[in-house]
GROMACS .gro file of C-alpha atoms in nm:
model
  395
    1UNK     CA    1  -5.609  -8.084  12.044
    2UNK     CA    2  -5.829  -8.314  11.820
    3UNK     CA    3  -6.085  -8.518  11.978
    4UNK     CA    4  -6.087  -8.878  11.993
    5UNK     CA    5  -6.019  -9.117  11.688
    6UNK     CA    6  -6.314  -9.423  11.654
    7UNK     CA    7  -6.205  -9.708  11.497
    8UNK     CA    8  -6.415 -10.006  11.334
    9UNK     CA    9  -6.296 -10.276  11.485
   10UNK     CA   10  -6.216 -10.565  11.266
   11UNK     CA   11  -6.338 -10.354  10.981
   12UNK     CA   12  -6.139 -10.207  10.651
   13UNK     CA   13  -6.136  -9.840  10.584
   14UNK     CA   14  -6.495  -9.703  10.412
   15UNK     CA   15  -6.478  -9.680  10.031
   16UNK     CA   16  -6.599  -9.386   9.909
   17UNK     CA   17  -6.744  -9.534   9.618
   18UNK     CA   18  -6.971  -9.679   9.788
   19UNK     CA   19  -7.103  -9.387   9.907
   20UNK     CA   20  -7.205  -9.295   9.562
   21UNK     CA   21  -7.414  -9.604   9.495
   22UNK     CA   22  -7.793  -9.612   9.570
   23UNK     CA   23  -7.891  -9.744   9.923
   24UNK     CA   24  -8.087 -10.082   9.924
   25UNK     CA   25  -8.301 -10.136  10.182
   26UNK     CA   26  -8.201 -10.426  10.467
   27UNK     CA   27  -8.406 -10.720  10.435
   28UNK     CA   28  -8.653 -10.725  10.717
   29UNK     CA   29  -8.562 -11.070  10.964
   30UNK     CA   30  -8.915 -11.266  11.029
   31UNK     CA   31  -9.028 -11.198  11.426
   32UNK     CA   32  -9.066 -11.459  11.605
   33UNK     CA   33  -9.285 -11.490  11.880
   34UNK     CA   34  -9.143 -11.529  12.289
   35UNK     CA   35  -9.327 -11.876  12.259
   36UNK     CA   36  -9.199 -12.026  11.942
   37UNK     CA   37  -8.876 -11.860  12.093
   38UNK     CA   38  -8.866 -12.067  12.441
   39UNK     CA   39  -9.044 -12.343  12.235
   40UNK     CA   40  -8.742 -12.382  11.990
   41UNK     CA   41  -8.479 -12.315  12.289
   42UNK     CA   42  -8.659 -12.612  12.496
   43UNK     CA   43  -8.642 -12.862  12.186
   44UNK     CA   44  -8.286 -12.779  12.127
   45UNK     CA   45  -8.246 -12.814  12.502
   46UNK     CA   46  -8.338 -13.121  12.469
   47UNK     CA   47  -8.238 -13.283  12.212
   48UNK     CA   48  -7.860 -13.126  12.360
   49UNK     CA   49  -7.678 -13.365  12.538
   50UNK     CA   50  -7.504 -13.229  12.847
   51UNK     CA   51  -7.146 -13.406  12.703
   52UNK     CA   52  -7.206 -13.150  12.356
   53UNK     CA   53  -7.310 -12.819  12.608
   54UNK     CA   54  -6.984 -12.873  12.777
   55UNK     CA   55  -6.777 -12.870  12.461
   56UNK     CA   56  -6.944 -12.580  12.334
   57UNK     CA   57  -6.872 -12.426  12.663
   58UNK     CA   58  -6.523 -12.493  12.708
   59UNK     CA   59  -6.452 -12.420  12.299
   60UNK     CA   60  -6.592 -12.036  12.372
   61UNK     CA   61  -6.482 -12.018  12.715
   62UNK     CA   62  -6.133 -12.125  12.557
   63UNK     CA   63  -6.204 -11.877  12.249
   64UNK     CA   64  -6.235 -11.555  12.507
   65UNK     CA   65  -5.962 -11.698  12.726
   66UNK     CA   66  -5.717 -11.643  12.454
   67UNK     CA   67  -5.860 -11.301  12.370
   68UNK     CA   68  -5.821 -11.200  12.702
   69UNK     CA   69  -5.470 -11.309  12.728
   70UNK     CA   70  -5.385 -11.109  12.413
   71UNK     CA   71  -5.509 -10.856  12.534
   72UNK     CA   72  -5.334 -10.830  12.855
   73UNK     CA   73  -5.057 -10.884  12.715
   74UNK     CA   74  -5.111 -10.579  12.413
   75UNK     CA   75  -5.051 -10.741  12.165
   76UNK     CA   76  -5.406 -10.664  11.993
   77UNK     CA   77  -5.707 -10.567  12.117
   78UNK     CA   78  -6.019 -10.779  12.131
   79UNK     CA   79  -6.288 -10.749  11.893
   80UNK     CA   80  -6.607 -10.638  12.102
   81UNK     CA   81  -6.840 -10.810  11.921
   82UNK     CA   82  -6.636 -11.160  11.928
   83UNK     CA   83  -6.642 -11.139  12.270
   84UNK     CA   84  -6.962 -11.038  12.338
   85UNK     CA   85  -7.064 -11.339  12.105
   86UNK     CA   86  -6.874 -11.553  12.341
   87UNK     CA   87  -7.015 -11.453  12.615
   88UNK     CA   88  -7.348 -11.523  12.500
   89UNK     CA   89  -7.291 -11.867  12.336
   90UNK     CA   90  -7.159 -11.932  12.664
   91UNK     CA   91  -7.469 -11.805  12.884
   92UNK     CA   92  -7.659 -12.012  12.640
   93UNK     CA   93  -7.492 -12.314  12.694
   94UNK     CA   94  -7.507 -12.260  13.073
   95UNK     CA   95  -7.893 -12.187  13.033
   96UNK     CA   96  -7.928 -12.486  12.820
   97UNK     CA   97  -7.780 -12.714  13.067
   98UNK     CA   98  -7.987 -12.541  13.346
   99UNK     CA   99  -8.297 -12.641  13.145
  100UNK     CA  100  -8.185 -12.997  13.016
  101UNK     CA  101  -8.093 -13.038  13.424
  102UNK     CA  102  -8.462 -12.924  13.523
  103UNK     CA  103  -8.597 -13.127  13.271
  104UNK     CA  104  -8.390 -13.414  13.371
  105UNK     CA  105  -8.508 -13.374  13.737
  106UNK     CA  106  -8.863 -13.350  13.636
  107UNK     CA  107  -8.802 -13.648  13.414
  108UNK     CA  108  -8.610 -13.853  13.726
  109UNK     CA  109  -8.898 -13.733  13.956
  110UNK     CA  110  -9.167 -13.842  13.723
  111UNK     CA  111  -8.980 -14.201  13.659
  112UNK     CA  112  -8.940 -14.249  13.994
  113UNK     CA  113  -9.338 -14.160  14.121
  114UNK     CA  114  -9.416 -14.448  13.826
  115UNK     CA  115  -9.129 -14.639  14.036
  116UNK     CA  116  -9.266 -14.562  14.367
  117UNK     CA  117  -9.648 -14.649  14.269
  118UNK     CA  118  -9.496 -14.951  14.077
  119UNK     CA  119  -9.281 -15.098  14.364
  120UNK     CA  120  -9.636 -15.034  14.602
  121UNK     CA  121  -9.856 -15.213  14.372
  122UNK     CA  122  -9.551 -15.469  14.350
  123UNK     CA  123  -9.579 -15.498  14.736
  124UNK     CA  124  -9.961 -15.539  14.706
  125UNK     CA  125  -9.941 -15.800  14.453
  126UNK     CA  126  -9.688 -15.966  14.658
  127UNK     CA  127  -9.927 -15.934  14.965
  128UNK     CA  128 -10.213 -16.106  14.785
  129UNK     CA  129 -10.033 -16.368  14.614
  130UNK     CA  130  -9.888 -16.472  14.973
  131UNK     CA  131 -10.241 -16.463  15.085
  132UNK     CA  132 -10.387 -16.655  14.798
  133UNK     CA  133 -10.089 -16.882  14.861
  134UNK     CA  134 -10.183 -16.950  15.247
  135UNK     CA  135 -10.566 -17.037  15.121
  136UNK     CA  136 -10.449 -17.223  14.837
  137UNK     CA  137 -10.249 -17.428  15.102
  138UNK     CA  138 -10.512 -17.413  15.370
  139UNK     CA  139 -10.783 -17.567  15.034
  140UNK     CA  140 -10.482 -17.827  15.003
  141UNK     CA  141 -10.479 -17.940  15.364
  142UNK     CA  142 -10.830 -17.942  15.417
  143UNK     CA  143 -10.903 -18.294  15.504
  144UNK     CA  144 -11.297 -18.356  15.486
  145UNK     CA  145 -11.216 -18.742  15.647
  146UNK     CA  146 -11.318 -18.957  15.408
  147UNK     CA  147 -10.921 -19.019  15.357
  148UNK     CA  148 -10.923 -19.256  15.608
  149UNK     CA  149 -11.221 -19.445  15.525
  150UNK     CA  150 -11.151 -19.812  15.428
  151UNK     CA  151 -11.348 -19.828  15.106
  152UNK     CA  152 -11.425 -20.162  14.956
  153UNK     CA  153 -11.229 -20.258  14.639
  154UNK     CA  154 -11.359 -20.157  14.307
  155UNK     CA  155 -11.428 -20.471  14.176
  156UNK     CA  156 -11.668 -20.555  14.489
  157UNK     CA  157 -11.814 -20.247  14.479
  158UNK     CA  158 -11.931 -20.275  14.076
  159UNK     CA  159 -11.991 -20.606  14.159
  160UNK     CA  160 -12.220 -20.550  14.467
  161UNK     CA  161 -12.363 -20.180  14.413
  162UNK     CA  162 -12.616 -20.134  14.207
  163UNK     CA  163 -12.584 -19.952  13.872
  164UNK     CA  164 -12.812 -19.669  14.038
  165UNK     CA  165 -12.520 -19.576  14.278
  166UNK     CA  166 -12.210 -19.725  14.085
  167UNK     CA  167 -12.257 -19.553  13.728
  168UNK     CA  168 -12.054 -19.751  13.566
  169UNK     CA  169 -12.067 -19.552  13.200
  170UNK     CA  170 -11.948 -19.251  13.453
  171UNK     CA  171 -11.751 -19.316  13.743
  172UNK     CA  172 -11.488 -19.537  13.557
  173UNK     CA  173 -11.356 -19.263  13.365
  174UNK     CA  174 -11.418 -18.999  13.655
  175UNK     CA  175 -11.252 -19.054  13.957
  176UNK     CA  176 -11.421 -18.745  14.145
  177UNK     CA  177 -11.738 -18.916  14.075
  178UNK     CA  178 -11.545 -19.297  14.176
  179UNK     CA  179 -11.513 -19.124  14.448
  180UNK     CA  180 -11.843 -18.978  14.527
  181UNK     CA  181 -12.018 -19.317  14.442
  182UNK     CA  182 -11.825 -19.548  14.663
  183UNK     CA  183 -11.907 -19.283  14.957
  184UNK     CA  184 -12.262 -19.273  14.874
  185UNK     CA  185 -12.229 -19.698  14.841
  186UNK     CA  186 -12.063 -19.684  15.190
  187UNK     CA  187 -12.330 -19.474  15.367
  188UNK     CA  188 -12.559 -19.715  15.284
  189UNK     CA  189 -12.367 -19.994  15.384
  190UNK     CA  190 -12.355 -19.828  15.713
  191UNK     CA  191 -12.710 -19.686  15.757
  192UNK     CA  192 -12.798 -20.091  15.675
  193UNK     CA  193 -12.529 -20.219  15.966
  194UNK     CA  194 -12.641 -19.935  16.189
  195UNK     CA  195 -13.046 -20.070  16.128
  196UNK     CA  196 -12.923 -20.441  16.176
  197UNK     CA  197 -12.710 -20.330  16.484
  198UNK     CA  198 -13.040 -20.147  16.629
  199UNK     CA  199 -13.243 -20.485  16.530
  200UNK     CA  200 -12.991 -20.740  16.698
  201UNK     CA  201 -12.996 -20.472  17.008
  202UNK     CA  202 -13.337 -20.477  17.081
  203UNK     CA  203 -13.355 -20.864  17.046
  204UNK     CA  204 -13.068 -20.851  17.287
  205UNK     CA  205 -13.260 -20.665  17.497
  206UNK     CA  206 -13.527 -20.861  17.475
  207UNK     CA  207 -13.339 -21.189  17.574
  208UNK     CA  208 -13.181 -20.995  17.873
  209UNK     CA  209 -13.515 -20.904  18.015
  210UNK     CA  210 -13.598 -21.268  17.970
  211UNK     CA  211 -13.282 -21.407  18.151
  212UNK     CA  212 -13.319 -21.155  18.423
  213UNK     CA  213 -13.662 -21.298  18.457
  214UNK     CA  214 -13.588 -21.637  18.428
  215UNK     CA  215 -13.320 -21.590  18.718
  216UNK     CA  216 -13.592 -21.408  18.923
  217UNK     CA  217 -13.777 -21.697  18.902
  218UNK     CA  218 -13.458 -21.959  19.001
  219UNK     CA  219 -13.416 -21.713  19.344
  220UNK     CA  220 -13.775 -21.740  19.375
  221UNK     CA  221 -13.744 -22.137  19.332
  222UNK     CA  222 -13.432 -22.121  19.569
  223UNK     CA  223 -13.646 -22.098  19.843
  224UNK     CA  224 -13.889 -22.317  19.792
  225UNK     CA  225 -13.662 -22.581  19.724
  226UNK     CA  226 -13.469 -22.533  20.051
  227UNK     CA  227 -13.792 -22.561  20.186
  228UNK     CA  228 -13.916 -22.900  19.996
  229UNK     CA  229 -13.546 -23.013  20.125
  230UNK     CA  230 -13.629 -22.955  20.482
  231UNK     CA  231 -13.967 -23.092  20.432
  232UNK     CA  232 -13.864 -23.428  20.293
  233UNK     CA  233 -13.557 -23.496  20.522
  234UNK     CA  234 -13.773 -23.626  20.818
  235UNK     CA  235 -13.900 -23.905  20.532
  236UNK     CA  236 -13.554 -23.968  20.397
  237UNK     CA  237 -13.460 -23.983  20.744
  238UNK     CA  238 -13.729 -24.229  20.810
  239UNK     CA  239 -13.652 -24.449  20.509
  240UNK     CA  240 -13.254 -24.436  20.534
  241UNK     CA  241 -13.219 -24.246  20.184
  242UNK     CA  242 -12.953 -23.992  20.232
  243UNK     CA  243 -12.590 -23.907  20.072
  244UNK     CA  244 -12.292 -23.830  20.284
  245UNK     CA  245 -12.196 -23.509  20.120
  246UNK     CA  246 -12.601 -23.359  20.257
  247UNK     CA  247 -12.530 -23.542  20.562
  248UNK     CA  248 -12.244 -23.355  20.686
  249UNK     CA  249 -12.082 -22.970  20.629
  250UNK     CA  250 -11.760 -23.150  20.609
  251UNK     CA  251 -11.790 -23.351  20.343
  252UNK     CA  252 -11.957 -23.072  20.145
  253UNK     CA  253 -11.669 -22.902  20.196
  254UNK     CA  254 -11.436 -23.144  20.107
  255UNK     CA  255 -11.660 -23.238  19.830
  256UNK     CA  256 -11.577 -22.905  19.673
  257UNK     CA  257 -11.230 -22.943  19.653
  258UNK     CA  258 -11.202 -23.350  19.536
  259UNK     CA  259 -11.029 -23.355  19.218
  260UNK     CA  260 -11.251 -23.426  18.910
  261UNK     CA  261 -11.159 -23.790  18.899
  262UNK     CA  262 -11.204 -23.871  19.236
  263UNK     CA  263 -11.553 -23.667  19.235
  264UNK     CA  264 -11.713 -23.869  18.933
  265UNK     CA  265 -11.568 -24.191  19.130
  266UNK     CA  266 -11.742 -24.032  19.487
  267UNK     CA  267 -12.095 -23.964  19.274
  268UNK     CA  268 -12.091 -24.361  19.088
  269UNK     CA  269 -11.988 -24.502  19.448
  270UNK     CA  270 -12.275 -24.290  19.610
  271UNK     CA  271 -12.514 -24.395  19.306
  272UNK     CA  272 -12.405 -24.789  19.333
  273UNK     CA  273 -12.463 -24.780  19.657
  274UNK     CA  274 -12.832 -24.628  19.667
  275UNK     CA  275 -12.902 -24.834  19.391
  276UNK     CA  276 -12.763 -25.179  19.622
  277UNK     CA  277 -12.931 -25.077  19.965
  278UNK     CA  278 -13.121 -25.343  19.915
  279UNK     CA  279 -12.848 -25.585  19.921
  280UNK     CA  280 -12.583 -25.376  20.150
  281UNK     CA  281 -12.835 -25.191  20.377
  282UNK     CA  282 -12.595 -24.881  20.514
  283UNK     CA  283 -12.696 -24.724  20.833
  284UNK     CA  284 -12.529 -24.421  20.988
  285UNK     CA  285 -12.611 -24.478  21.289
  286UNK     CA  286 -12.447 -24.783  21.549
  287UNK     CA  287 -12.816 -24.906  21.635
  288UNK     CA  288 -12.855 -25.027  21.256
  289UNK     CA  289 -12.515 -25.112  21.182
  290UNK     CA  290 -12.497 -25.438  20.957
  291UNK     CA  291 -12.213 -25.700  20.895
  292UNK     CA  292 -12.255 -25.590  20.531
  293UNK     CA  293 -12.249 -25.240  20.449
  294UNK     CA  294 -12.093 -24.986  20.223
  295UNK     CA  295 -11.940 -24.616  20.327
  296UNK     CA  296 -11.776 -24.350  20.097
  297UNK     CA  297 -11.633 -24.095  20.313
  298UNK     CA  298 -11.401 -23.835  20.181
  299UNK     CA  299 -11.099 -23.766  20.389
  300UNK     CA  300 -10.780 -23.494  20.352
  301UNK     CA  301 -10.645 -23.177  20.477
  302UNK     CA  302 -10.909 -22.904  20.370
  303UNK     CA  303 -10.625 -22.590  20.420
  304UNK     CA  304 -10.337 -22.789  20.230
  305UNK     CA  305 -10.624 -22.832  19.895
  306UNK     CA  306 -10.665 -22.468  19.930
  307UNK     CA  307 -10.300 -22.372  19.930
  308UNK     CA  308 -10.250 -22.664  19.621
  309UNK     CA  309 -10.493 -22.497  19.387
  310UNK     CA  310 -10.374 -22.174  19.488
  311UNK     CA  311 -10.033 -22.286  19.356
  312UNK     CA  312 -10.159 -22.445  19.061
  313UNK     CA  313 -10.358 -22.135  18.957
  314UNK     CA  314 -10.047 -21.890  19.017
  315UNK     CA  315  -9.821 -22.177  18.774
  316UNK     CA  316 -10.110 -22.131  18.512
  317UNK     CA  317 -10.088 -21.760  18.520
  318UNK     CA  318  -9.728 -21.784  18.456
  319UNK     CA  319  -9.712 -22.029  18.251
  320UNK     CA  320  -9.953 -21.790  18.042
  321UNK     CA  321  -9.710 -21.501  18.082
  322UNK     CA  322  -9.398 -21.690  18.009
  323UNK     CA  323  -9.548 -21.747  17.649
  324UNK     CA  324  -9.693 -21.429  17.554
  325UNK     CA  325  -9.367 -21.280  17.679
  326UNK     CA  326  -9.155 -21.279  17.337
  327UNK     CA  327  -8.887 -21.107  17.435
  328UNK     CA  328  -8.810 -21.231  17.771
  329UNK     CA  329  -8.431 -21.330  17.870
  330UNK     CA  330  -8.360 -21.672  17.756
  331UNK     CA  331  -8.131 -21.767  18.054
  332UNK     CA  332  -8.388 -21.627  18.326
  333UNK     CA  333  -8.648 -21.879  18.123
  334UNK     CA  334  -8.401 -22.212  18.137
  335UNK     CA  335  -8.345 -22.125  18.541
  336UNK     CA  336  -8.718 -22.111  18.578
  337UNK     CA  337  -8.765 -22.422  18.343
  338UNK     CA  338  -8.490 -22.580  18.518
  339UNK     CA  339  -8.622 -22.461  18.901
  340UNK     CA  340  -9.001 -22.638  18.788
  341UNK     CA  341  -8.820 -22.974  18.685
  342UNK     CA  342  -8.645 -22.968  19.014
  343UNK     CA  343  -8.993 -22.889  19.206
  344UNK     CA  344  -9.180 -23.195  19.027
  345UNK     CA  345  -8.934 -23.422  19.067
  346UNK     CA  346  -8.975 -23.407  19.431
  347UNK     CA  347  -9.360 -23.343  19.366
  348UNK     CA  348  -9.425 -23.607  19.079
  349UNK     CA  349  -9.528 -23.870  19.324
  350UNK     CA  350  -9.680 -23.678  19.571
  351UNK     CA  351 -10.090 -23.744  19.612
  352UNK     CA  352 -10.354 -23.485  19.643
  353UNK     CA  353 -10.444 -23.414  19.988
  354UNK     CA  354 -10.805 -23.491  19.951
  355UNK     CA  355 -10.891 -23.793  19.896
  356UNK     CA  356 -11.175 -24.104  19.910
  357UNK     CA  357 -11.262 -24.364  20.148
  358UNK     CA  358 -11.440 -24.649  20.094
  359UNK     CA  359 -11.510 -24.891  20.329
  360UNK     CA  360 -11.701 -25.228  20.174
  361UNK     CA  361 -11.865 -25.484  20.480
  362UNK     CA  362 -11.896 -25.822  20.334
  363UNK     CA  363 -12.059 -26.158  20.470
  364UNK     CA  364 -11.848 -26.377  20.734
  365UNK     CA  365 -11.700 -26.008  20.921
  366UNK     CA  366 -11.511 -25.949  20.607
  367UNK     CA  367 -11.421 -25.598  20.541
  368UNK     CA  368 -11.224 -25.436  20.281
  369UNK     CA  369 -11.109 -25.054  20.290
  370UNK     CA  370 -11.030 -24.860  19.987
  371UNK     CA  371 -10.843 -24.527  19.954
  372UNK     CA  372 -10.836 -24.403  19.660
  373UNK     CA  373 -10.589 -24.116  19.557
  374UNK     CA  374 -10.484 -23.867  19.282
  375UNK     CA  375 -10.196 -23.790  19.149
  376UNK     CA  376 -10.182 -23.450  19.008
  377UNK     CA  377  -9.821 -23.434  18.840
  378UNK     CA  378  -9.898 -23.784  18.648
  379UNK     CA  379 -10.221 -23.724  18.669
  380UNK     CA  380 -10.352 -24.072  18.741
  381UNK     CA  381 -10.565 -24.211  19.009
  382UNK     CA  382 -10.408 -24.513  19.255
  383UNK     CA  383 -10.587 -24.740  19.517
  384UNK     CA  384 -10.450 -24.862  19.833
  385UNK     CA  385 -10.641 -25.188  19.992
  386UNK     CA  386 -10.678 -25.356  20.343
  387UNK     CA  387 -10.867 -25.666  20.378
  388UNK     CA  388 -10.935 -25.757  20.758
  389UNK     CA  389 -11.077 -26.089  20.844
  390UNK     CA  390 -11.076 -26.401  20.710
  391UNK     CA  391 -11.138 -26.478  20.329
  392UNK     CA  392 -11.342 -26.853  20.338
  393UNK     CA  393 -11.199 -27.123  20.139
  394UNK     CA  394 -11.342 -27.340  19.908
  395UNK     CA  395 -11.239 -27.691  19.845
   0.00000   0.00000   0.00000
């Protein structure tokens, strides 16, 4: 039984001619170092897309597919070497794409550190341009209050200032220092009203200690006169000399609240008659009565005056109101208009209740009585006259 036949596969029978020829020595391949090797393999890794490593792949992968088939199918058998070429382009490709996937990992990792420490010092920059912001807006809002100051106008202040302070070559083509001049001008307006102000105060002060010392002295005199007065009435007493609104409380009183017409004509009636005692001689008393004689007496209802210029007062008040009142109701004014014409129609004639008395003693029991009244609606004085006795006739 002979042994086992070996076959070159994919190879044509030896010639024997060949045999006969000289050997020649194989040409020796160039080493290359494991470093240059993984060196090269990492270039070509890399400069491999993943799109050509999967053709490659697929084209071998397709290559031994078809081998295989054929031979399962014994119709040939494969050629060892083929396939084992295969196989290795397609480890190759499989380690290449394992590398080009590690580098692309490293490579995403590394881009996205530089993204990570980018985005932070993003958020940082974002953080201090927000805070620069706030103080730039805080710097804008500051308000150092000088806003508000009402400056004087520019032509009064170059007019009035002096060139020391205005700086006229300077400020008028730099408001900042327009600005800082016109404040400077201003403070020493001020410190010069704030000097005058302390100057007028102490000469106030100065006239208010002498009023208050002036009015010590009129209480001081207050006394003494009410002591000269009590002094003296025993001689005006004794000579006649007197007035009738010192002689009694009443007519003091009454005195008070005579309306201003009827009070000058009360003072000239009192004068006219001190100046004519020598001709009328009045006497207050029944033991020197005289046939001629002249009285001024004043005469009303003290608690009706009262009321009267308490009514008069509260009609000024509202009167007052009624016109600084702009935007009072027009119809509530006419009734109250209308409601006053009503009242001084009834009141247009009616007389003060104080009012004078004079009674005038002439020669031959003559005797004529005056009352004098006022009219404070028309605001006129009337007289009403009695004559008693007979008038003499002449002729």
């Amino acid at each position: 039984m002979s042994g086992p036949t070996l076959k070159r596969l994919g190879g044509a029978p030896p010639d024997k001619s060949a045999a006969r020829k000289p050997k020649l020595e194989p040409a020796q391949p160039a080493v290359i170092e494991p470093a240059d090797f993984y060196k090269m393999e990492d270039e070509i890794a890399r400069s491999t897309t993943h799109a050509e490593l999967e053709k490659t792949f697929l084209r071998e992968s397709s290559a031994l597919r078809a081998v295989l088939q054929k031979f399962i199918e014994g119709s040939k058998e494969p050629c060892s070497s083929e396939v084992l070429l295969n196989i290795a382009r397609m480890r190759r490709c499989s380690r290449l794409a394992h590398y080009a996937t590690a580098q692309l990992r490293a490579e995403t990792t590394s881009r996205l550190e530089q993204v990570e420490a980018k985005y932070l010092h993003l958020q940082n920059s974002s953080s201090e341009i927000q805070h620069l912001q706030k103080e730039i807006n805080r710097c804008l809002q500051f308000s150092a209050g000088d806003e508000d100051i009402d400056l004087i106008p520019l032509d009064e202040f170059y007019a009035s200032a002096p060139e020391g302070v205005s700086r006229p070559e300077m400020t008028k083509n730099n408001e900042h220092e327009q600005r800082l001049a016109r404040l400077t001008w201003e403070i020493a307006q001020r410190k010069a009203l704030v000097d005058t102000l302390t100057e007028q105060e102490g000469r106030r002060n100065v006239l208010i200690s002498s009023i208050n010392g002036k009015e010590q002295r009129l209480k001081s005199l207050r006394s003494k006169i009410s002591l000269l007065m009590t002094a003296a009435k025993p001689v005006q007493e004794a000579l006649g000399v007197g007035n009738a609104s010192a002689s009694s409380a009443e007519q003091r009183s009454l005195f008070s609240l005579l309306p201003h017409d009827l009070s000058v004509l009360y003072v000239q009636a009192e004068a006219y008659r001190d100046i004519m005692e020598g001709a009328y001689v009045y006497c207050q008393t029944p033991e020197r009565h005289s046939d001629t004689s002249m009285q001024v007496v004043i005469r009303g209802d003290a608690n009706e005056a009262l009321r009267l210029r308490r009514r008069q007062k509260e009609e000024a008040e509202e009167k007052e109101g009624s016109d600084d009142d702009d935007g009072s109701d027009n119809e509530g004014r006419h009734s109250v208009v209308s409601d006053r014409l009503e009242l001084n129609k009834k009141t247009v004639t009616q007389p003060h209740p104080i009012y004078l008395k004079i009674d005038i003693g002439c020669q031959d029991d003559v005797k004529v009585a005056l009352k004098l009244y006022y009219l404070p609606e028309l605001r006129v004085t009337c007289m009403k006259y009695k004559v008693t006795g007979k008038l003499p006739t002449h002729g």
